[in-house]
Coordinates of C-alpha atoms (C1' of nucleotides) in Angstrom, one line a residue:
Chain S
M184 CA 176.5 274.0 46.7
L185 CA 175.8 277.9 46.1
K186 CA 173.9 278.4 49.5
T187 CA 176.6 277.2 51.1
L188 CA 179.4 278.2 50.0
V189 CA 177.5 281.7 50.8
K190 CA 176.6 280.8 54.3
R191 CA 179.7 279.9 54.8
S192 CA 181.0 283.8 53.6
F193 CA 178.7 284.9 56.0
A194 CA 179.6 283.5 59.1
K195 CA 183.0 284.3 58.4
A196 CA 182.2 288.2 57.9
W197 CA 179.9 288.2 61.3
H198 CA 182.4 286.8 63.1
R199 CA 185.1 289.5 62.1
L200 CA 181.9 291.4 63.1
E201 CA 182.0 290.5 66.6
A202 CA 185.4 291.9 67.0
N203 CA 183.5 295.2 67.8
E204 CA 182.9 295.8 71.2
R205 CA 179.7 296.9 70.7
V206 CA 178.2 293.3 69.5
N207 CA 178.0 290.7 71.7
K208 CA 179.8 287.0 70.7
G209 CA 179.4 284.1 69.7
I210 CA 175.3 283.5 69.3
A211 CA 173.7 284.7 65.8
L212 CA 172.3 282.0 64.3
I213 CA 173.5 282.7 60.6
E214 CA 170.1 281.9 58.4
V215 CA 170.4 282.6 54.4
E216 CA 168.1 282.7 52.6
Q217 CA 167.0 282.5 48.7
S218 CA 166.1 285.8 47.6
T219 CA 162.1 286.0 46.4
R220 CA 163.1 288.6 44.1
P221 CA 165.6 289.7 41.6
E222 CA 165.9 293.1 42.8
F223 CA 166.5 291.4 46.5
G224 CA 169.9 289.5 44.4
D225 CA 170.8 286.2 44.6
F226 CA 170.5 285.3 48.4
S227 CA 169.9 287.3 51.2
S228 CA 170.1 287.5 54.7
S229 CA 168.2 289.1 57.4
I230 CA 171.0 289.3 60.5
A231 CA 171.5 292.5 60.9
L232 CA 167.3 292.7 61.9
A233 CA 167.4 290.0 64.0
E234 CA 171.0 290.2 65.9
A235 CA 170.3 294.4 66.6
R236 CA 169.0 293.6 70.0
N237 CA 172.2 292.1 70.9
T238 CA 174.2 295.5 70.0
T239 CA 174.3 298.7 70.6
F240 CA 173.4 299.3 66.6
S241 CA 170.4 300.2 64.9
A242 CA 169.1 297.4 62.9
H243 CA 170.7 299.8 59.6
E244 CA 173.7 300.6 61.1
L245 CA 174.5 296.9 61.9
A246 CA 173.5 296.3 58.4
T247 CA 175.7 298.3 57.4
E248 CA 178.9 297.3 59.1
F249 CA 178.1 293.6 57.9
A250 CA 178.0 294.8 54.2
N251 CA 181.4 296.3 54.3
A252 CA 183.0 293.0 56.4
L253 CA 181.0 291.1 53.5
R254 CA 182.9 293.1 51.2
T255 CA 186.1 293.6 52.4
D256 CA 186.3 289.6 52.3
T257 CA 189.4 289.6 50.0
T258 CA 189.6 285.5 49.9
T259 CA 187.2 285.6 47.6
E260 CA 185.8 286.0 45.0
L261 CA 182.0 284.9 45.6
Y262 CA 179.8 288.3 45.2
S263 CA 179.5 290.8 42.5
R264 CA 177.4 293.3 44.8
V265 CA 176.2 293.8 48.4
E266 CA 173.7 296.0 49.3
I267 CA 171.5 297.1 52.1
A268 CA 167.7 297.3 51.3
G269 CA 164.3 297.6 53.7
P270 CA 164.6 298.0 57.2
G271 CA 167.9 296.0 57.4
F272 CA 168.6 293.2 54.8
V273 CA 171.9 292.1 53.4
N274 CA 171.3 291.0 49.7
V275 CA 174.0 289.7 47.8
F276 CA 174.6 289.5 44.0
L277 CA 176.4 286.3 42.9
A278 CA 179.7 286.8 40.5
P279 CA 178.6 284.6 37.3
S280 CA 181.6 283.0 37.2
L281 CA 180.4 281.2 40.4
I282 CA 177.1 279.9 39.3
H283 CA 179.2 278.5 36.2
S284 CA 181.1 276.7 38.4
A285 CA 178.1 275.3 40.2
L286 CA 176.5 274.3 36.6
R287 CA 179.9 272.8 36.0
Q288 CA 179.8 270.2 39.3
I289 CA 176.6 269.3 38.2
L290 CA 178.0 268.2 34.6
E291 CA 180.9 265.9 35.9
M292 CA 178.6 264.7 38.5
G293 CA 176.7 263.6 36.1
N294 CA 173.6 261.3 36.9
R295 CA 175.2 261.3 40.9
F296 CA 174.2 264.0 41.2
G297 CA 172.0 265.0 44.6
Y298 CA 173.2 261.9 46.2
S299 CA 174.7 262.3 49.4
T300 CA 176.5 260.3 52.0
I301 CA 175.1 261.6 55.2
G302 CA 173.3 258.4 55.9
Q303 CA 176.7 256.2 56.0
Q304 CA 175.2 253.5 54.9
E305 CA 173.4 253.1 58.2
P306 CA 170.8 250.3 57.9
L307 CA 167.2 251.8 57.9
Q308 CA 164.0 250.0 57.1
V309 CA 161.0 251.5 55.9
E310 CA 158.0 249.7 56.6
F311 CA 154.7 250.1 54.2
V312 CA 151.7 249.1 53.3
S313 CA 151.5 245.8 55.3
S314 CA 147.8 246.0 54.6
N315 CA 146.1 242.7 55.9
P316 CA 145.6 240.1 53.1
T317 CA 142.1 239.7 53.3
G318 CA 141.6 242.2 50.2
P319 CA 142.6 243.6 47.7
L320 CA 144.4 247.2 47.7
T321 CA 142.1 249.8 47.5
V322 CA 143.9 253.8 46.4
G323 CA 143.9 254.2 50.0
H324 CA 146.6 251.7 50.0
G325 CA 148.0 253.1 46.4
R326 CA 149.1 256.6 48.3
Q327 CA 151.1 254.6 51.1
A328 CA 152.5 252.4 49.0
V329 CA 153.6 255.5 46.1
L330 CA 154.7 257.1 49.6
G331 CA 156.9 254.6 51.0
D332 CA 158.3 253.3 47.8
V333 CA 159.6 257.2 47.1
L334 CA 161.0 257.6 50.7
A335 CA 163.0 255.1 50.1
S336 CA 164.6 256.2 47.3
L337 CA 165.0 259.3 48.9
Y338 CA 166.7 257.8 51.6
T339 CA 168.6 255.3 49.5
N340 CA 169.7 258.7 47.6
L341 CA 171.0 260.0 51.3
G342 CA 173.5 257.0 51.6
Y343 CA 171.4 255.0 54.3
E344 CA 171.5 251.2 53.5
V345 CA 167.3 251.2 53.1
S346 CA 165.3 248.3 53.4
R347 CA 161.1 248.5 52.0
E348 CA 159.5 245.9 54.5
Y349 CA 155.8 244.8 54.2
Y350 CA 154.2 243.2 57.5
F351 CA 151.9 240.5 56.6
N352 CA 149.1 240.2 59.3
D353 CA 148.5 236.7 58.4
E354 CA 147.5 235.6 62.1
G355 CA 144.0 236.8 64.3
H356 CA 140.3 237.5 64.6
Q357 CA 140.5 239.6 61.1
I358 CA 141.9 236.3 59.2
D359 CA 139.7 233.5 60.8
L360 CA 137.1 235.9 59.8
L361 CA 138.2 235.9 56.1
A362 CA 138.4 232.1 56.6
Q363 CA 134.1 231.8 57.6
S364 CA 133.2 234.7 54.6
L365 CA 135.1 232.3 52.2
W366 CA 133.9 229.2 53.5
A367 CA 129.9 231.0 53.4
R368 CA 130.9 231.6 49.8
Y369 CA 132.1 228.5 49.2
R370 CA 128.6 226.6 50.3
Q371 CA 127.1 229.4 48.6
E372 CA 128.1 227.6 46.1
F373 CA 126.1 224.5 46.5
G374 CA 123.4 226.6 47.5
D375 CA 123.4 226.0 50.9
T376 CA 122.0 229.3 53.0
I377 CA 125.3 230.2 55.2
N378 CA 125.4 233.0 55.8
I379 CA 128.3 235.6 55.7
P380 CA 129.2 236.3 59.6
E381 CA 128.7 240.0 60.1
Q382 CA 131.8 241.5 60.5
G383 CA 132.9 239.1 57.8
Y384 CA 133.9 239.9 54.3
Q385 CA 131.6 241.2 51.4
G386 CA 133.5 241.8 48.4
E387 CA 133.0 240.0 45.4
Y388 CA 136.6 238.5 45.2
I389 CA 135.8 236.3 47.9
V390 CA 133.2 235.2 45.4
D391 CA 135.9 234.4 42.9
I392 CA 138.1 232.7 45.4
A393 CA 135.1 230.7 46.4
R394 CA 134.4 229.8 42.9
Q395 CA 138.0 228.6 42.3
V396 CA 138.4 226.4 45.1
V397 CA 135.1 224.9 43.9
K398 CA 136.8 223.5 40.8
E399 CA 139.9 222.4 42.3
H400 CA 138.4 221.0 44.9
G401 CA 134.5 220.8 44.2
P402 CA 132.1 219.9 46.9
S403 CA 134.6 217.5 49.5
F404 CA 134.6 220.4 51.9
T405 CA 131.1 219.8 53.8
D406 CA 131.9 220.9 57.2
F407 CA 133.6 223.7 59.3
D408 CA 136.4 221.9 61.0
E409 CA 139.5 222.8 62.3
Q410 CA 141.1 221.4 58.9
T411 CA 139.1 223.1 56.9
S412 CA 139.2 226.1 58.3
H413 CA 142.8 226.1 59.1
R414 CA 142.7 224.8 54.9
F415 CA 140.3 228.1 54.2
K416 CA 142.6 230.3 56.4
Q417 CA 145.7 229.3 54.1
D418 CA 144.6 229.1 50.6
A419 CA 142.6 232.6 50.8
I420 CA 145.6 234.5 51.6
S421 CA 148.3 232.8 50.2
R422 CA 145.6 233.9 46.7
I423 CA 144.3 237.4 48.3
S424 CA 148.5 238.2 49.0
S425 CA 149.5 237.5 45.0
M426 CA 147.0 240.0 44.6
I427 CA 148.2 241.9 46.2
K428 CA 151.7 241.3 44.9
N429 CA 150.6 241.4 41.5
D430 CA 148.7 245.5 42.0
L431 CA 152.2 246.5 43.3
S432 CA 154.1 245.2 41.1
L433 CA 151.7 247.4 38.3
L434 CA 152.3 250.3 40.4
G435 CA 156.2 249.7 40.5
V436 CA 156.4 248.6 43.6
E437 CA 158.9 245.6 45.0
F438 CA 159.5 244.9 48.7
D439 CA 162.5 243.5 49.5
S440 CA 161.1 241.1 52.5
W441 CA 158.0 240.1 53.3
F442 CA 157.5 239.9 57.6
S443 CA 154.9 237.6 58.1
E444 CA 153.4 237.8 62.0
Q445 CA 152.7 234.1 62.4
T446 CA 156.8 233.4 63.1
L447 CA 156.9 236.0 65.9
H448 CA 154.2 233.8 67.5
H449 CA 155.9 230.7 66.8
S450 CA 159.7 231.8 67.7
G451 CA 158.0 232.7 71.5
E452 CA 159.2 236.5 70.4
V453 CA 155.9 237.2 71.5
T454 CA 156.5 235.9 75.1
A455 CA 159.5 237.4 74.9
A456 CA 158.7 240.9 74.4
L457 CA 156.2 240.9 77.1
K458 CA 158.4 239.7 79.4
A459 CA 161.0 242.6 78.4
L460 CA 158.6 245.2 79.3
K461 CA 157.8 243.6 82.6
A462 CA 161.5 243.8 83.2
H463 CA 161.3 247.4 82.5
D464 CA 158.4 248.2 84.3
G465 CA 156.3 248.9 81.5
V466 CA 153.1 247.2 82.1
Y467 CA 150.8 246.6 84.6
E468 CA 147.9 244.3 85.1
L469 CA 143.9 245.2 85.8
E470 CA 140.7 243.2 85.5
G471 CA 142.7 240.1 84.2
A472 CA 144.4 242.2 81.8
I473 CA 147.6 243.2 80.9
W474 CA 148.2 247.1 79.7
L475 CA 151.5 248.8 78.8
K476 CA 152.0 252.4 80.6
T477 CA 152.0 255.1 78.1
E478 CA 151.9 257.6 80.8
E479 CA 149.2 259.6 78.9
N480 CA 151.3 260.7 75.6
R481 CA 149.1 262.8 73.4
G482 CA 145.8 262.1 75.0
V483 CA 146.2 259.2 74.4
K484 CA 145.5 256.2 77.4
D485 CA 146.7 252.7 78.1
S486 CA 146.1 250.0 76.3
V487 CA 145.7 246.9 76.3
L488 CA 148.1 243.8 75.3
V489 CA 147.1 240.9 77.1
R490 CA 143.8 240.3 77.0
S491 CA 141.9 238.7 80.0
D492 CA 141.7 235.2 78.3
G493 CA 145.3 235.2 77.5
R494 CA 145.6 236.2 74.2
P495 CA 147.4 239.4 72.8
T496 CA 146.7 242.1 71.5
Y497 CA 147.7 243.3 68.0
L498 CA 149.9 245.4 70.0
M499 CA 151.4 243.1 71.9
V500 CA 152.2 241.4 68.8
D501 CA 153.1 244.9 66.5
I502 CA 155.6 245.8 70.1
A503 CA 157.8 241.8 69.3
Y504 CA 158.0 243.0 66.3
H505 CA 159.5 246.2 66.3
I506 CA 162.2 245.0 69.0
N507 CA 162.4 242.3 66.2
K508 CA 163.1 244.6 64.0
H509 CA 165.6 246.9 66.6
R510 CA 167.4 243.1 66.7
R511 CA 167.8 242.8 63.2
G512 CA 170.3 246.0 62.9
F513 CA 168.3 248.5 62.1
T514 CA 169.4 251.7 63.6
H515 CA 166.5 253.7 61.5
V516 CA 162.3 252.2 61.2
I517 CA 159.9 254.8 59.5
N518 CA 156.7 252.9 59.4
V519 CA 154.1 254.6 57.1
Q520 CA 150.5 254.8 58.1
G521 CA 147.4 256.3 57.8
A522 CA 145.9 259.2 59.9
D523 CA 143.6 256.3 61.3
H524 CA 146.7 254.6 63.6
Q525 CA 146.9 257.3 65.5
V526 CA 146.9 255.5 68.9
E527 CA 148.6 253.0 67.4
Q528 CA 152.1 255.1 66.8
S529 CA 151.3 256.8 70.5
S530 CA 151.7 253.0 72.0
M531 CA 154.5 252.2 70.0
Q532 CA 156.7 254.9 70.7
A533 CA 155.6 254.8 74.6
A534 CA 156.8 251.2 74.5
M535 CA 159.6 251.8 72.8
R536 CA 160.8 254.5 75.4
I537 CA 160.0 252.1 78.0
L538 CA 162.5 249.9 76.3
G539 CA 164.9 252.5 76.4
Y540 CA 165.5 252.3 72.6
P541 CA 167.0 255.8 71.1
E542 CA 164.3 258.5 70.6
D543 CA 165.6 258.4 66.9
F544 CA 164.6 254.9 66.2
L545 CA 161.2 254.8 64.7
D546 CA 159.7 257.7 62.9
Y547 CA 156.1 257.5 61.3
A548 CA 155.0 258.5 58.1
V549 CA 151.5 259.6 58.6
H550 CA 149.5 260.4 55.8
Q551 CA 146.0 261.6 55.4
F552 CA 143.3 259.5 53.5
V553 CA 142.0 259.2 49.6
S554 CA 138.7 260.0 48.3
I555 CA 137.8 259.7 44.6
K556 CA 135.9 262.7 42.7
E557 CA 133.6 261.0 40.0
H558 CA 131.4 262.7 37.9
E559 CA 130.6 265.0 41.1
K560 CA 130.5 262.3 43.4
T561 CA 133.0 261.8 46.1
T562 CA 133.4 258.4 47.1
R563 CA 134.9 257.5 50.2
M564 CA 136.4 253.5 50.8
S565 CA 135.7 250.7 53.1
T566 CA 136.6 247.5 52.8
R567 CA 134.8 245.1 55.2
A568 CA 131.7 246.3 53.3
G569 CA 133.2 245.6 49.9
K570 CA 132.4 249.2 48.7
F571 CA 135.9 250.5 47.5
I572 CA 137.6 251.8 44.4
L573 CA 140.7 249.0 43.7
L574 CA 144.1 250.1 43.4
N575 CA 144.3 248.0 40.3
D576 CA 141.4 249.9 38.5
L577 CA 142.8 252.9 39.1
L578 CA 146.2 251.4 37.1
D579 CA 144.4 249.7 34.6
E580 CA 142.7 253.2 33.2
L581 CA 145.7 255.9 34.3
G582 CA 148.4 253.7 34.3
R583 CA 151.6 253.5 36.5
N584 CA 152.7 257.0 35.7
V585 CA 150.0 259.1 36.2
V586 CA 148.7 256.9 39.7
R587 CA 151.9 257.4 41.0
Y588 CA 152.3 261.1 40.0
F589 CA 149.2 261.9 41.3
M590 CA 149.7 260.0 45.0
A591 CA 152.8 261.8 45.5
A592 CA 152.7 265.4 44.0
R593 CA 150.2 265.8 46.9
K594 CA 151.6 266.4 50.9
P595 CA 151.2 263.9 52.7
T596 CA 149.5 265.1 55.6
S597 CA 146.8 266.7 52.8
H598 CA 143.7 264.9 52.3
L599 CA 143.7 263.8 48.9
E600 CA 140.7 263.8 46.0
F601 CA 141.2 262.2 43.1
D602 CA 139.7 263.8 40.3
M603 CA 138.7 261.0 38.1
D604 CA 136.9 263.2 35.5
L605 CA 140.2 265.1 35.5
A606 CA 143.0 262.4 35.7
R607 CA 140.9 261.2 32.7
T608 CA 139.9 263.6 30.3
Q609 CA 142.5 266.0 31.0
S610 CA 145.6 263.4 30.9
L611 CA 147.5 265.4 27.7
D612 CA 147.2 268.1 30.0
N613 CA 148.6 267.0 32.8
P614 CA 151.7 268.1 34.7
L615 CA 153.6 264.5 34.2
Y616 CA 153.5 265.1 31.0
Y617 CA 155.2 268.4 30.8
I618 CA 158.0 267.3 32.9
Q619 CA 158.3 264.4 31.1
Y620 CA 158.4 266.7 27.7
A621 CA 161.5 269.4 29.5
H622 CA 163.1 266.0 29.1
T623 CA 162.5 264.8 25.9
R624 CA 163.4 267.7 24.0
I625 CA 166.3 268.3 25.8
A626 CA 166.7 264.1 24.5
S627 CA 165.6 265.6 21.3
I628 CA 168.4 268.1 20.3
F629 CA 170.9 266.0 21.3
R630 CA 170.0 263.2 19.3
R631 CA 170.2 265.1 16.3
I632 CA 173.6 267.1 16.8
G633 CA 174.7 263.5 17.2
S634 CA 174.8 263.6 21.6
P635 CA 178.5 264.3 21.4
A636 CA 179.4 264.0 25.1
M637 CA 179.1 267.0 27.2
S638 CA 183.2 267.9 29.1
A639 CA 183.0 269.5 32.3
Q640 CA 185.8 271.7 30.9
V641 CA 183.1 273.4 28.7
D642 CA 184.0 277.6 28.1
L643 CA 180.7 278.4 30.4
S644 CA 181.1 282.0 30.1
P645 CA 179.1 282.8 27.4
L646 CA 176.2 282.1 29.6
E647 CA 175.1 285.5 30.6
K648 CA 171.2 285.4 30.4
R649 CA 169.8 286.3 33.0
E650 CA 167.6 283.1 32.2
E651 CA 170.7 280.8 32.3
L652 CA 172.0 282.1 35.3
D653 CA 168.7 281.1 37.0
L654 CA 168.2 278.2 36.1
I655 CA 171.2 277.0 37.3
K656 CA 170.8 278.8 40.7
Q657 CA 167.8 276.2 40.2
L658 CA 169.6 273.1 39.4
D659 CA 171.9 273.9 42.2
R660 CA 168.9 273.7 44.9
F661 CA 168.2 270.1 44.0
P662 CA 170.6 268.5 46.5
E663 CA 168.8 270.5 49.0
M664 CA 165.2 270.1 48.3
L665 CA 166.2 266.3 48.2
Q666 CA 167.2 266.4 51.7
Q667 CA 164.2 268.3 53.0
A668 CA 161.8 266.0 50.9
A669 CA 163.7 263.3 52.8
F670 CA 163.9 264.4 56.2
E671 CA 159.5 265.9 56.1
F672 CA 158.2 262.8 54.5
S673 CA 157.7 265.2 52.0
P674 CA 158.0 263.7 48.5
H675 CA 155.7 266.6 46.9
L676 CA 158.6 268.9 47.1
I677 CA 160.3 266.8 44.0
T678 CA 156.8 267.4 42.2
D679 CA 156.8 270.7 42.8
Y680 CA 160.6 271.5 42.0
A681 CA 160.8 269.6 39.4
L682 CA 156.9 271.9 37.7
T683 CA 159.2 274.8 38.0
L684 CA 162.6 273.7 36.5
A685 CA 160.6 272.5 33.6
R686 CA 158.7 275.4 33.1
A687 CA 161.7 278.1 33.8
F688 CA 163.2 275.1 30.6
H689 CA 159.8 275.3 28.3
A690 CA 160.3 279.3 29.0
Y691 CA 164.0 279.8 28.3
Y692 CA 164.0 277.0 25.4
D693 CA 161.4 279.0 23.6
S694 CA 162.6 282.5 23.9
Y695 CA 166.2 281.5 23.3
R696 CA 168.2 279.3 20.1
V697 CA 170.7 276.9 21.2
L698 CA 171.6 275.5 18.0
G699 CA 173.5 278.8 15.9
N700 CA 176.7 279.6 14.2
Q701 CA 178.2 280.6 17.3
K702 CA 180.3 277.7 18.8
R703 CA 181.4 279.2 22.0
L704 CA 177.6 280.2 22.8
T705 CA 176.2 277.0 21.3
T706 CA 178.1 274.8 23.4
A707 CA 177.8 276.6 26.5
R708 CA 173.8 276.5 25.7
L709 CA 174.4 272.9 25.2
A710 CA 175.9 272.1 28.2
L711 CA 173.1 274.1 30.6
L712 CA 170.4 271.8 28.7
R713 CA 172.6 268.9 29.6
G714 CA 172.7 270.4 33.2
V715 CA 168.9 270.5 33.0
Q716 CA 168.2 267.4 31.4
I717 CA 170.4 265.3 34.2
V718 CA 168.0 267.2 37.4
V719 CA 165.0 266.7 35.4
H720 CA 166.1 262.9 34.5
R721 CA 167.3 262.5 38.4
S722 CA 163.7 263.6 39.7
L723 CA 161.8 261.5 37.4
Q724 CA 163.7 258.8 39.0
L725 CA 163.5 259.2 42.7
L726 CA 159.3 259.5 41.8
G727 CA 159.4 255.8 40.0
L728 CA 158.7 257.6 36.8
S729 CA 159.5 257.0 33.5
I730 CA 162.1 258.9 31.6
P731 CA 161.3 259.2 28.2
E732 CA 163.8 260.3 25.1
E733 CA 160.4 260.3 22.8
M734 CA 156.1 260.7 23.8
Chain P
rG55 C1' 134.7 266.2 75.6
rC56 C1' 139.7 265.0 74.4
rG57 C1' 143.7 264.0 70.0
rC58 C1' 146.0 264.1 65.5
rC59 C1' 145.2 266.4 60.7
rC60 C1' 143.0 270.6 57.0
rG61 C1' 140.6 275.2 55.5
rU62 C1' 144.5 279.8 50.5
rA63 C1' 141.5 282.3 43.4
rG64 C1' 135.5 278.9 40.1
rC65 C1' 138.1 273.6 41.0
rU66 C1' 142.4 270.6 42.6
rC67 C1' 146.5 272.7 46.1
rA68 C1' 151.9 274.9 47.0
rG69 C1' 154.0 278.2 50.1
rU70 C1' 154.0 277.3 57.6
rG71 C1' 158.3 284.3 59.9
rG72 C1' 161.0 287.8 56.0
rA73 C1' 160.9 293.0 52.4
rU74 C1' 153.1 297.9 50.7
rU75 C1' 152.6 292.8 42.9
rA76 C1' 150.7 285.7 48.0
rG77 C1' 152.4 281.3 43.8
rA78 C1' 151.2 277.2 40.1
rG79 C1' 148.4 273.1 37.5
rC80 C1' 143.2 273.3 35.7
rG81 C1' 138.7 276.3 33.9
rU82 C1' 137.9 281.1 31.6
rC83 C1' 139.2 285.6 27.7
rG84 C1' 143.2 287.4 24.5
rC85 C1' 148.2 286.8 21.7
rA86 C1' 152.6 284.2 19.3
rC87 C1' 154.7 279.2 14.6
rU88 C1' 158.7 280.5 7.5
rC89 C1' 162.8 278.6 13.7
rC90 C1' 166.4 273.4 18.1
rG91 C1' 159.5 268.5 19.1
rG92 C1' 153.1 273.4 19.6
rA93 C1' 152.3 267.7 25.2
rU94 C1' 155.1 275.1 23.7
rG95 C1' 155.8 280.2 24.7
rC96 C1' 153.9 285.2 26.6
rG97 C1' 149.6 288.3 28.4
rA98 C1' 144.7 289.3 31.1
rA99 C1' 140.3 288.2 34.7
rG100 C1' 140.1 285.9 39.4
rG101 C1' 142.2 285.9 46.0
rU102 C1' 140.2 291.3 53.2
rC103 C1' 145.2 283.4 53.1
rG104 C1' 137.8 280.5 57.1
rG105 C1' 137.1 285.0 61.7
rA106 C1' 138.7 287.2 66.2
rG107 C1' 142.2 289.2 69.3
rG108 C1' 147.9 288.8 71.4
rU109 C1' 153.8 287.7 70.4
rU110 C1' 157.3 290.2 66.4
rC111 C1' 161.0 295.6 63.5
rG112 C1' 158.0 292.2 60.0
rA113 C1' 152.2 286.6 60.5
rA114 C1' 148.8 283.0 55.5
rU115 C1' 153.2 281.1 58.8
rC116 C1' 153.9 280.9 65.9
rC117 C1' 150.3 281.4 70.7
rU118 C1' 145.4 282.1 72.5
rC119 C1' 139.9 281.7 71.6
rU120 C1' 136.3 280.8 67.8
rC121 C1' 133.1 278.5 63.3
rG122 C1' 133.6 274.2 59.1
rG123 C1' 135.1 269.4 57.0
rG124 C1' 138.1 264.8 58.2
rC125 C1' 140.4 261.2 60.9
rG126 C1' 140.5 258.7 65.9
rU127 C1' 139.3 257.8 70.7
rA128 C1' 138.3 249.4 70.8
rC129 C1' 140.2 243.5 75.9
rC130 C1' 139.3 244.9 66.4
rA131 C1' 143.7 244.8 62.9

RNA sequence: GCGCCCGUAGCUCAGUGGAUUAGAGCGUCGCACUCCGGAUGCGAAGGUCGGAGGUUCGAAUCCUCUCGGGCGUACCA
């Protein structure tokens, strides 16, 4: 990577500068950044400005010294020019041959470009969606599904051994309510006036399920006894979870494992988890309940683990679940969750601390909510009231690619306003198609010439236009951007990057002709297009979007 | 009250310490096709980066206060 090379050379030059007695030794942080304007070169450093105070030089004098140190480094031929500008910036202009070598590397790597081995195959789990099987997925879940799925791909790309998991709350109060709601709807089919419980589920889908039960079993369930309750529970769960799986699959999201909450209860892991917390002095009793000591973390008060009637809370079970994850050998766990789970996140982190797990074991990728804007009206989601826009409806109308793109293109910590009218009427002006079109145009030119294999040995020296060198520099940034997107839980960096790259490509392609009489030039430009194609391909792939050859 | 997130162009959003032109898409207005796919390109108009202080050589970006919006603040899950 170009930046790495530059940074290394800067560090070396700075090291030599430290021989000067007017400079303090060994504390400078070498910062290199990509220049924002062409006249500032390719990379620049403000190190002289930041470090002048640790020397007896002025910032400008220090920059001069530093620039000289860079220029006299004869071991490399990185720069065509080194300049000082403004109050003390040092700007370097890369030699074209160096930039060409970056493209050569991309051609050599092909579709492996951007992969990294940082993760060293460490087992990492991404847990996401994990919606209760009490109703179909909403657009909010859709955002989480896309976020989790892309993060999982990103970490795979960084060399982690990634597993996607869905945690299934198939036990507890909400499930009881679900069964009761289904029972009420079932009896209503026979004209009985049984009401849905106050906090129960009102959605139309419960009616559909009730009708199916009627169809299969008739009026045979006359009382809501233990057996019927159990039956309705399992029936509702299995039907709703297959709805959920179906929606996810339409979105292109596949899980490696589905973890059932019931298993934690049956295996005794919940009890064991409580015991472990007790052994670490992490709990206390008050008013007949057992509480977790959260040490007033981020303004969050202590939470109940075991109710006074002896039943464990959701948090208690969740702690057992995380112990289970740790035992399964995951060294990193990323939980993707909505912003409404803040308290749980703090409590869980506290529990992990109490149990002595490493600080980096558990991370939360938090995302804000989604609202749908349609005809100037904004609708918010609420599952229980039965008023929500279903992910399924969105997929039906817009298709997997558009939905995934819109969900991924926003910074997760920002509220996402999904503009239906825009998504519909402008689907042809959609940025997604603009990116895909870049790939298509390149695919088309290679089809036309019979798609010869592109050798990395090709002579790239004819690539001397500023647009060509800029394109290569953009391609070269790809791996670094991917790392940032992964570590900052920010898939939108990929969509931003891809859009910028596509723009640069379209502009270039419009003003320079690739196929021509000059063989060397044509070959070199084809190599450049291949490089762009590789990176666009990889971007779309990581986002889970289709990569069209034709549109 | 307390905690977290957000406030940047008409709309939807990037940018979270760097250089007297703060970016993109959509929308508006104008221009460019005998040419590798026009799902394209070029240009224009449009912003005191919610407000006020502060830190710094340097602030949309960091700190404090403040105004506005969202989400929490359950012996719900």
